[in-house]
Coordinates of C-alpha atoms and ligand atoms in Angstrom, one line a residue:
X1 CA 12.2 21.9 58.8
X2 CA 15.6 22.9 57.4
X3 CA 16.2 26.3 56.5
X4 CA 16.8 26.1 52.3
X5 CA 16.8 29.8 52.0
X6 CA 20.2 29.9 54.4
X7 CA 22.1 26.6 53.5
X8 CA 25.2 26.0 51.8
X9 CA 27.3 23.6 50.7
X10 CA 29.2 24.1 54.1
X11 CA 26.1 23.9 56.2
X12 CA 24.7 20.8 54.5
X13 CA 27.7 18.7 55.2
X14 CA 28.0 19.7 58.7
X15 CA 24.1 19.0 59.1
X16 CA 24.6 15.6 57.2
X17 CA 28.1 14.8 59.1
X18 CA 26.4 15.2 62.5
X19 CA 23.1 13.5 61.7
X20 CA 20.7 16.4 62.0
X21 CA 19.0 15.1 59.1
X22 CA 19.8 12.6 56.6
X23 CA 20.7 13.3 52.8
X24 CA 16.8 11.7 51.7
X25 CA 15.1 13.8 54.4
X26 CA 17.3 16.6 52.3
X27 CA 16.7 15.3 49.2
X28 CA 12.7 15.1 50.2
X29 CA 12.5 18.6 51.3
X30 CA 13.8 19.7 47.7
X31 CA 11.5 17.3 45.5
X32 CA 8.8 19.0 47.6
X33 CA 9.5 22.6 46.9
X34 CA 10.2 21.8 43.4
X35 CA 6.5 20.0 43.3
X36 CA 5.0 23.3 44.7
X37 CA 7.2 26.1 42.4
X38 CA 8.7 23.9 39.1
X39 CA 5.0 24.1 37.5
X40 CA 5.2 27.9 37.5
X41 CA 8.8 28.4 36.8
X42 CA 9.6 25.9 34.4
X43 CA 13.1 25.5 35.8
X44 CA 13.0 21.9 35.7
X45 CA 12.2 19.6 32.4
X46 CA 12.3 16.6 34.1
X47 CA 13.4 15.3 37.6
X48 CA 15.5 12.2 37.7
X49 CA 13.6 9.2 38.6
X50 CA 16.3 7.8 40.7
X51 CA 17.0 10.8 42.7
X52 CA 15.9 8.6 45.8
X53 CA 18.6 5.9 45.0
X54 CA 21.0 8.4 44.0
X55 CA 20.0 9.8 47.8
X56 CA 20.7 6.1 49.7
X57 CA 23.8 5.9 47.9
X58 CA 25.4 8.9 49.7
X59 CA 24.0 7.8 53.3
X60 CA 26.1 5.0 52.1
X61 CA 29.4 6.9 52.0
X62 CA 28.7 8.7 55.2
X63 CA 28.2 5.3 56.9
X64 CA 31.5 4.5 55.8
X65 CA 33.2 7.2 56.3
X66 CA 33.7 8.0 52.7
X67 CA 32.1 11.5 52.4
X68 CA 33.4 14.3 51.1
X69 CA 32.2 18.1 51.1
X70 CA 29.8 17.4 48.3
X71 CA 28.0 13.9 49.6
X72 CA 24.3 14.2 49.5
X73 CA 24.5 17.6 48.2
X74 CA 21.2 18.1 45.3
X75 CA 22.4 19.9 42.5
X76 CA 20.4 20.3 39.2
X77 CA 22.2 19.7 36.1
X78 CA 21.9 21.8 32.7
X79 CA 20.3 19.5 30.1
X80 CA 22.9 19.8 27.7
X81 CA 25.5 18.0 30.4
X82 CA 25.2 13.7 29.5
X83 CA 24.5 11.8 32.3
X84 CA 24.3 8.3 31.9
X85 CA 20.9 6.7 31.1
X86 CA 18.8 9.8 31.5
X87 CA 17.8 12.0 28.5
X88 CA 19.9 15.3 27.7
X89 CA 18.3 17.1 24.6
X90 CA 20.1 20.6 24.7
X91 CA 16.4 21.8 24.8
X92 CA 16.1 20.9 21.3
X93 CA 13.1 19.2 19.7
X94 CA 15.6 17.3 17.6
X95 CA 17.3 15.3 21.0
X96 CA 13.8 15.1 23.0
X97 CA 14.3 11.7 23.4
X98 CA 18.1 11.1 23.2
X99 CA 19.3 9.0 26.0
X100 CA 22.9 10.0 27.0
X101 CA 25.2 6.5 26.8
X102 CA 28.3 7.7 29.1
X103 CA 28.6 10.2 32.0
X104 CA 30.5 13.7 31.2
X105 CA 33.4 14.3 32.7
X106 CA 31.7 16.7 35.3
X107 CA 29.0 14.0 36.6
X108 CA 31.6 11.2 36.6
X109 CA 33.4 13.5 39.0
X110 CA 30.7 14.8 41.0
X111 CA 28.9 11.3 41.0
X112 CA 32.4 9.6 42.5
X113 CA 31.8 12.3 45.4
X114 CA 28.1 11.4 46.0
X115 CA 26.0 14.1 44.7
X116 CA 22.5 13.8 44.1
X117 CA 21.5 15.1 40.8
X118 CA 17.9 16.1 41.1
X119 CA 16.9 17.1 37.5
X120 CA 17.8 18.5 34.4
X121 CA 17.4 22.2 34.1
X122 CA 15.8 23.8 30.8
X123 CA 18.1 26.2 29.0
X124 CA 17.9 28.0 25.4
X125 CA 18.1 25.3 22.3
X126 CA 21.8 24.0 22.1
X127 CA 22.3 26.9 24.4
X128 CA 21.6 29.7 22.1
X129 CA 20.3 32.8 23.5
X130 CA 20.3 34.8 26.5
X131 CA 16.6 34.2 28.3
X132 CA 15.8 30.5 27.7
X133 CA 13.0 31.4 25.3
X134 CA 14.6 29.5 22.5
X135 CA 13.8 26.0 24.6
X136 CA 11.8 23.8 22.5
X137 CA 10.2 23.2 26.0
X138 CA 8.7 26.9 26.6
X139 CA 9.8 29.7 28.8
X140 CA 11.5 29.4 32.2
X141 CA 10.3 32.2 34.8
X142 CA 12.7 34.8 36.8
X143 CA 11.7 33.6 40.2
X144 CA 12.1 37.7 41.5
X145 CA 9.4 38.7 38.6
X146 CA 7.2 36.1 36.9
X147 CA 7.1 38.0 34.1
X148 CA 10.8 38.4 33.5
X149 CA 13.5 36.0 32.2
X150 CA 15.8 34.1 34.5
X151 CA 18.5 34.9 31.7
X152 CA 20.2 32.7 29.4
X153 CA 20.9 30.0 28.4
X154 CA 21.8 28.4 31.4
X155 CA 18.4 29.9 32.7
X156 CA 16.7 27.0 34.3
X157 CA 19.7 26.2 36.6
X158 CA 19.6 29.7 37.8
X159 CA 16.1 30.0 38.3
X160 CA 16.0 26.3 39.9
X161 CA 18.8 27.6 42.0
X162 CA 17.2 30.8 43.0
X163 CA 13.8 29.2 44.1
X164 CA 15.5 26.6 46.5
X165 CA 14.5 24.0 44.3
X166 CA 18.6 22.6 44.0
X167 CA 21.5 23.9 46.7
X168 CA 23.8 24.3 44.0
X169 CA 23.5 24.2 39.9
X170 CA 25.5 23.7 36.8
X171 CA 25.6 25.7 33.8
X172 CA 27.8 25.7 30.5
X173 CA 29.2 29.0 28.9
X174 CA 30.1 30.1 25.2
X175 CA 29.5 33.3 25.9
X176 CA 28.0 34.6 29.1
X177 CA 25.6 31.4 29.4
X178 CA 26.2 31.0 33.2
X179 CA 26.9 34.8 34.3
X180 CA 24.2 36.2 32.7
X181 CA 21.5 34.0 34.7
X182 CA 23.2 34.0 37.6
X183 CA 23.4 37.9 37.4
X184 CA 19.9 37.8 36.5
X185 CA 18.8 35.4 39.3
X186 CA 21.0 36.9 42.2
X187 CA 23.6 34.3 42.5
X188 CA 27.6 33.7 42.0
X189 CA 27.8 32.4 39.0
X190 CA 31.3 31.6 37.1
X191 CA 32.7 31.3 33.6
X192 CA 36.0 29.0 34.1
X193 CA 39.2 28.8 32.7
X194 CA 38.8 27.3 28.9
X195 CA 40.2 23.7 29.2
X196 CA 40.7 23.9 32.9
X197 CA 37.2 21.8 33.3
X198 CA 37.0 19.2 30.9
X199 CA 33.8 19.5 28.0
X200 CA 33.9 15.6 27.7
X201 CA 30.1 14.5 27.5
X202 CA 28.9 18.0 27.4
X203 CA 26.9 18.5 24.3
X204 CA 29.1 21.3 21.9
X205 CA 28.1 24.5 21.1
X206 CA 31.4 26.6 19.9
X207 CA 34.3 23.8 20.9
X208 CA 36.9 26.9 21.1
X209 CA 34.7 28.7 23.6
X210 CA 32.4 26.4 25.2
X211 CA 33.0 25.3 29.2
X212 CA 31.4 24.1 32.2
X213 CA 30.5 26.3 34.8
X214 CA 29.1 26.3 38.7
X215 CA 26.3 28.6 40.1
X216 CA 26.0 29.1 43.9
X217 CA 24.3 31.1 46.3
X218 CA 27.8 32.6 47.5
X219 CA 31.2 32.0 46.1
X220 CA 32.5 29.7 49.0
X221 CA 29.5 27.0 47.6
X222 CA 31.4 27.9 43.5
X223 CA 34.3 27.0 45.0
X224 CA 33.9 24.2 46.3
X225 CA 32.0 22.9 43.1
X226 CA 34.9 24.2 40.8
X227 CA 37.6 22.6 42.7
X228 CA 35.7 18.8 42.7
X229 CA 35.2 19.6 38.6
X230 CA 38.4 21.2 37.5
X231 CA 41.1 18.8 36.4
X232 CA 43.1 17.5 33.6
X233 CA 40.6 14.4 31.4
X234 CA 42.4 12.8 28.4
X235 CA 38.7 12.9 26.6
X236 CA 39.1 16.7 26.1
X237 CA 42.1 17.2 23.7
X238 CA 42.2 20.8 24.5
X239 CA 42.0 20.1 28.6
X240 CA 45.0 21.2 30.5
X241 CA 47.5 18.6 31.5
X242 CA 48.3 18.9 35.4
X243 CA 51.8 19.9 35.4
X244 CA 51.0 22.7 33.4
X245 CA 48.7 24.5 35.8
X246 CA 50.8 23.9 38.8
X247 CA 53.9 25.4 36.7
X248 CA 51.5 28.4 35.4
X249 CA 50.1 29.0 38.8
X250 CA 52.9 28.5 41.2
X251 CA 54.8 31.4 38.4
X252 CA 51.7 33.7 38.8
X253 CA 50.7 33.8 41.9
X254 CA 50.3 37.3 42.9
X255 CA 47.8 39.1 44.3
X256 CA 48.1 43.5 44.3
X257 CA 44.7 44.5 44.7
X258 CA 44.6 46.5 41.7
X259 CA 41.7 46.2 39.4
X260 CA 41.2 47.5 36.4
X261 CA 37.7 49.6 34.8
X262 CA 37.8 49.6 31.3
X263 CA 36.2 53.0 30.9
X264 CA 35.7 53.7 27.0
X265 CA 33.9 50.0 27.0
X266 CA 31.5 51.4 29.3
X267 CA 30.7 54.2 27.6
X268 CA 28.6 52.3 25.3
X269 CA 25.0 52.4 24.3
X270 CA 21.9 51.0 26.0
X271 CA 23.7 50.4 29.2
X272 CA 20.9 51.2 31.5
X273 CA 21.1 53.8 34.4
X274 CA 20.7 51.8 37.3
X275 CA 23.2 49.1 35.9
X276 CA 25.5 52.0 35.9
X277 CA 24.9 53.5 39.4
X278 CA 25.4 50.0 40.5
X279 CA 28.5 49.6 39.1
X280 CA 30.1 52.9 40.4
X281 CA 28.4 52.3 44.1
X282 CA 30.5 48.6 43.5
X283 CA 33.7 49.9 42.6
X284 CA 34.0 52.8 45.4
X285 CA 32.5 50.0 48.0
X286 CA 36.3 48.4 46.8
X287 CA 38.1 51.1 46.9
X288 CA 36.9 51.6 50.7
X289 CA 38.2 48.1 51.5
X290 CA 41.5 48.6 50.4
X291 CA 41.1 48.1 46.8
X292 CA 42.4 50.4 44.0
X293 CA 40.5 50.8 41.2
X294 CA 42.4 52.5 37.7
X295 CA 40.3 53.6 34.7
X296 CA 42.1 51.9 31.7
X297 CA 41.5 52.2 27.6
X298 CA 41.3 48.7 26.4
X299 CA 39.8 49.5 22.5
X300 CA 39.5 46.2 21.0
X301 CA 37.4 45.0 23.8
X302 CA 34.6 46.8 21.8
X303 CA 35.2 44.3 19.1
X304 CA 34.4 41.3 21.3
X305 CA 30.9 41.1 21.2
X306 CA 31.2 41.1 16.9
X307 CA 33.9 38.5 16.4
X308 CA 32.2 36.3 19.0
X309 CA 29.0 36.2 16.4
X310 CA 31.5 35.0 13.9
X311 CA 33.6 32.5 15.1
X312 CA 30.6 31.7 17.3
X313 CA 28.5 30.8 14.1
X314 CA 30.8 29.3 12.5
X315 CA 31.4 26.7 15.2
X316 CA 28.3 26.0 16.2
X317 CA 27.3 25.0 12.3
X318 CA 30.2 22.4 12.3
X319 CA 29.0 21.0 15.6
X320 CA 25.5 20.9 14.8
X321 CA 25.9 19.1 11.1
X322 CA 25.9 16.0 12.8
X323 CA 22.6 16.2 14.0
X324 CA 21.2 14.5 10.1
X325 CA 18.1 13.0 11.5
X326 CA 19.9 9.3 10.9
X327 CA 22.8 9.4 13.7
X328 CA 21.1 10.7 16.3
X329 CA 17.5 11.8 17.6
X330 CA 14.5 13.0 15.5
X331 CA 14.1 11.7 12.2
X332 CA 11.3 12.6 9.2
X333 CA 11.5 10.3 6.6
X334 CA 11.9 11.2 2.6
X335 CA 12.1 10.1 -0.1
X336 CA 15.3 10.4 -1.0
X337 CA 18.6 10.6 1.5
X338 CA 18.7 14.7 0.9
X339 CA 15.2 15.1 2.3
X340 CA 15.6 13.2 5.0
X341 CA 18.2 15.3 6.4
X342 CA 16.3 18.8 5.1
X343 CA 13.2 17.1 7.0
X344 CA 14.8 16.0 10.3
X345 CA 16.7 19.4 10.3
X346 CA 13.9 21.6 9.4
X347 CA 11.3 20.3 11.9
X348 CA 14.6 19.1 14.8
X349 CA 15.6 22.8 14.9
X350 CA 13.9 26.1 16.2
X351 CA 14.6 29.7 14.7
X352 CA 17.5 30.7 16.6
X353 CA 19.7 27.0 15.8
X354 CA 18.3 27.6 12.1
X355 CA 19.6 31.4 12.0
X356 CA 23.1 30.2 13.4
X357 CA 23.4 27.3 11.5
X358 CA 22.7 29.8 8.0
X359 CA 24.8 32.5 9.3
X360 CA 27.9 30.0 10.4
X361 CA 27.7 28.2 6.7
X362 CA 27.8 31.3 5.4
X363 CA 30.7 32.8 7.2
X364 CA 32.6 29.1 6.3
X365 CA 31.7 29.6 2.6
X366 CA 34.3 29.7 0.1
X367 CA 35.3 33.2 -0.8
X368 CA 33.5 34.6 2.5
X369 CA 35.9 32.6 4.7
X370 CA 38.6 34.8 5.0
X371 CA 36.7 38.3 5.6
X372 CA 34.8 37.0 8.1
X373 CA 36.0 33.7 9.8
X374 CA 39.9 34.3 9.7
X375 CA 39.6 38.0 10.5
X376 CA 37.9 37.6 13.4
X377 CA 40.2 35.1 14.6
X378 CA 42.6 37.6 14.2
X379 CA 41.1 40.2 15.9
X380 CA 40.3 37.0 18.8
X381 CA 44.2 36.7 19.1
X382 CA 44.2 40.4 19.4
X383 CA 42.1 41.0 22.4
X384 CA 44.1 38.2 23.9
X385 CA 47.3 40.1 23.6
X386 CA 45.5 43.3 24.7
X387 CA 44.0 41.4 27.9
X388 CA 47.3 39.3 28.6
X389 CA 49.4 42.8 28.8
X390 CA 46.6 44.3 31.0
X391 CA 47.5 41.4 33.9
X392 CA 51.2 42.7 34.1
X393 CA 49.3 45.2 35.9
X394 CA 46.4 44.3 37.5
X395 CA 44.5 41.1 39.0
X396 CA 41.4 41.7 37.5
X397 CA 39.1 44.0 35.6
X398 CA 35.9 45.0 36.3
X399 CA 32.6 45.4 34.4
X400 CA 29.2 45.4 35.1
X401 CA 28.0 41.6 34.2
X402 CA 25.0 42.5 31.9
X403 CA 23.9 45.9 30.4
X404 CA 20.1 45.8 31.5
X405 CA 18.5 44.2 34.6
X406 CA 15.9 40.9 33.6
X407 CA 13.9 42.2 31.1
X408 CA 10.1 40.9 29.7
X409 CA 9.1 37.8 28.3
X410 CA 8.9 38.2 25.1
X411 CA 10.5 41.6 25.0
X412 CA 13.6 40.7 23.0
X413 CA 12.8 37.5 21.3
X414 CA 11.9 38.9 18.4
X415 CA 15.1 41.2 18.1
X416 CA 18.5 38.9 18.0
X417 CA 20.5 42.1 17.7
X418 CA 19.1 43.6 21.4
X419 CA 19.4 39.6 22.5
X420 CA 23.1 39.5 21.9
X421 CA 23.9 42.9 23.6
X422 CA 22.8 40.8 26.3
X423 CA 26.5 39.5 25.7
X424 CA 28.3 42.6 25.5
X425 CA 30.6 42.2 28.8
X426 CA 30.7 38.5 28.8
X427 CA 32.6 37.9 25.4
X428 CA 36.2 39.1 26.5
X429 CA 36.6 36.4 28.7
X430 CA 35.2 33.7 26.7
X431 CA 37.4 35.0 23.4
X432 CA 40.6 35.3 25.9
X433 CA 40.2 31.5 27.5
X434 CA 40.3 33.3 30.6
X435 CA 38.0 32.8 34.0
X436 CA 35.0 35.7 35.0
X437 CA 32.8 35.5 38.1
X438 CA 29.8 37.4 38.6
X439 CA 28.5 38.4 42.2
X440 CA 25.5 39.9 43.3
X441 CA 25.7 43.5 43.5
X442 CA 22.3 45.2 45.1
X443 CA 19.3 45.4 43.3
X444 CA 17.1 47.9 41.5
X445 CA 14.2 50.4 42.6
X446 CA 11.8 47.9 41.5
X447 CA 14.1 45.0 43.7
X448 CA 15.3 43.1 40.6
X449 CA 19.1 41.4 41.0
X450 CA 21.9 42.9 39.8
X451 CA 25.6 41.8 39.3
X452 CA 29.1 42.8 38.9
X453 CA 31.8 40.8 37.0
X454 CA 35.2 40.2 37.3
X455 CA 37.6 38.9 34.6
X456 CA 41.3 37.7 36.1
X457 CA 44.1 35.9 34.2
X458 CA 44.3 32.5 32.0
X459 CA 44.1 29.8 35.4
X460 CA 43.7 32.4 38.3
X461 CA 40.3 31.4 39.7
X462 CA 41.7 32.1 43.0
X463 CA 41.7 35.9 42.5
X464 CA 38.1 35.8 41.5
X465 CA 37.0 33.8 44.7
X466 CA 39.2 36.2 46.8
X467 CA 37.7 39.7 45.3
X468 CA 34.3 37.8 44.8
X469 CA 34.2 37.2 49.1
X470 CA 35.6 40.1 49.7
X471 CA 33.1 41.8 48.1
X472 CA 30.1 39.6 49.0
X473 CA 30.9 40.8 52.4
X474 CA 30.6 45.2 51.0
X475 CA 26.9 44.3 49.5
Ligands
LIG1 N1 23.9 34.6 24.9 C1 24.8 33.7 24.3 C2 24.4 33.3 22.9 O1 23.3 33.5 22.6 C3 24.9 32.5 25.1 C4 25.9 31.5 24.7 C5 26.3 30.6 25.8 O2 27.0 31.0 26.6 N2 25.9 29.4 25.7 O3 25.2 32.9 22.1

């Protein structure tokens, strides 16, 4: 028996390497606890029928010496991430059957290295929401607390993840879409640097915001996963070429141990008690490793959260216009062309796509435009300036990574403004291009997970995986 609970990436390939066990008894053992937990959870919407081959194919590389790190290591895949041949429908009803025709950037790369993709994951429709309830496929499970949400969108990676049903997941973010669940789920999760992982193949949400992102049980196994993903693609027009990172990150690279608490953004609202105990136990478990922790005013962060459901909107109800019932996936027929797409749209999409898609045409609207969409990129450029000034002095800042522990099914569906506070700390970092890590920070009376993010500078995931291990070792 192989000890899932305890193995990383690490522990795999040493395990695999020296023949302990090969990558389909591996493989095997995971297809068996995902028999036994998926039907409760709902983490999974499908698993890949050729998970086996996929499985032979890496014993193939460590017979000829061609492994790397990630060989035969089983990750579960988001279903809005294309993967050649299998379907990705975004957890819409208007892609169920929509059979992806090219890899993504991220599963060319991680195929090339052997990986096993098990499944895709389930995740909230085009990956709007924070809970996964939006699916057109029903709820995923928290696997702490049936009754809870694993978080959102990226929800059923984090739950697969958490229920040692994959060793290692991936999630996208637009806002908060990977650190949210893995906050939620107790597990490193990260939001990477915007075109730092290319969004070739992944299907778009908000192009200026949307990215790939790993979840791991530690940071070492997010690592790992970022380093095999991150990478200049000429697919992505906004990717960054190669010799601009090295000249950006040989500049920068600094490291004071100085982080940053944005006080008067915690002093919000509905930021629950024990989130808030958390957070202050966190930072003076930081300050007793060497770290030094400065309360800062940073007032536009505030504004985050409201220009994200702006230029947010907007984007997503350019990307989704495509989907016309004749180009791709579900189609109603009419009578005449107009119906058609009003048919195909109306049944394709679920409340939460349909209120975007209203609110996003709305902002774009002649003679709204400029009040709502050009301000808030404005006030986007802003918080950039307000953030980029910030790093002169500090590596990071520090916030806690949602402002509730999992909450009920149910208990915010039918409230999008209490959803989207969900959001509150994750949209700097998204609006700023810049990378944010959440960690496991304790958990609450009642034993739910908690985490604790940290936001660091345009390219400098090294500082997050250095504070994220140094504090994995304080909790
Ligand atoms: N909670 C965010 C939203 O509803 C999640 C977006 C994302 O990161 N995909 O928009």
């Amino acid at each position: 028996m192989i000890d899932l609970k305890n193995l990383t990436i690490k522990k795999a390939h040493k395990s695999l390497k020296e023949g302990e066990y090969t990558v389909t008894e591996l493989v095997t053992m995971y297809l068996d606890v995902i028999k036994e937990k998926n039907k409760d959870l709902n983490a999974y919407l499908e698993i890949y029928d050729d998970v086996l081959n996929q499985a032979k194919n890496a014993e193939e590389m460590f017979k000829n010496g061609e492994d790397t790190l990630l060989t035969g290591i089983p990750i579960a895949l988001k279903d809005n991430i294309l993967f050649d041949g299998h379907i990705s429908s975004a957890g819409s009803k208007i892609l169920e059957n929509y059979k992806a025709v090219y890899d993504s950037f991220v599963v060319e790369k991680l195929k090339k290295q052997g990986v096993v993709f098990l499944g895709r994951t389930n995740m909230d429709e085009f990956a709007m929401g924070s809970s996964t309830e939006t699916s057109a496929y029903g709820v995923t499970r928290n696997p702490y607390d049936l009754t809870r949400v694993p978080g959102g969108s990226s929800g059923g990676s984090a739950a697969a993840l958490a229920s040692e049903m994959a060793l290692a997941s991936l999630g996208t973010e637009t806002c908060g879409s990977v650190r949210q669940p893995a906050s939620f789920c107790g597990l490193v999760g990260l939001r990477t640097t915007y075109g730092s992982v290319s969004r070739s193949g992944i299907i778009a949400m908000g192009s200026s915001l949307d990215q790939v992102g790993p979840m791991g049980k530690n940071v070492e196994d997010v690592e790992i996963l970022f380093e095999a993903l991150n990478g200049f693609d000429k697919k992505d027009s906004t990717s960054i070429p190669e010799e601009k990172r090295n000249d950006f990150i040989l500049k920068e690279k600094s490291f004071k141990k100085k982080i940053a608490i944005p006080r008067d953004f915690l002093k919000g609202e509905g930021i629950d008690k024990e989130v808030l105990k958390n957070f202050e136990e966190s930072c003076e478990k930081l300050r007793n490793a060497g770290y030094e922790l400065i309360d800062v005013t940073l007032p536009l962060l505030k504004y985050s959260l409201a220009v994200y459901y702006i230029v947010m909107p907007a984007e997503v109800s350019s990307n989704l216009a495509r989907y016309d019932g004749i180009r791709y996936g579900l189609q109603v027929d009419g009578d005449k062309l107009y119906d058609v797409y009003a048919k195909s749209r109306g049944k394709g999409f679920g409340k939460e796509a349909r209120r975007r898609i209203l609110l996003g045409t709305y902002i774009l609207s002649h003679g709204y435009h400029d009040a709502y969409y050009n301000k808030a990129l404005k006030v986007r450029k802003e918080i950039k300036e307000e953030l980029f000034n910030l790093f002169n002095d500090f590596d990071a800042f520090i916030t806690p990574t949602v402002p509730f522990p999992p909450f009920k099914l149910g208990e915010r569906l039918n409230d999008p403004v209490a959803m989207y506070l969900s959001d509150i700390f994750s949209a700097p970092a998204n609006l700023a291009d810049i990378p944010s890590i959440s960690i496991p920070s304790g958990r609450t009376e009642g034993g739910l997970p908690l985490g604790i993010q940290f936001t660091a500078p345009f390219l400098r995931e090294d500082i997050l995986f250095t504070i994220g291990k140094d504090f994995e070792k304080l909790v």
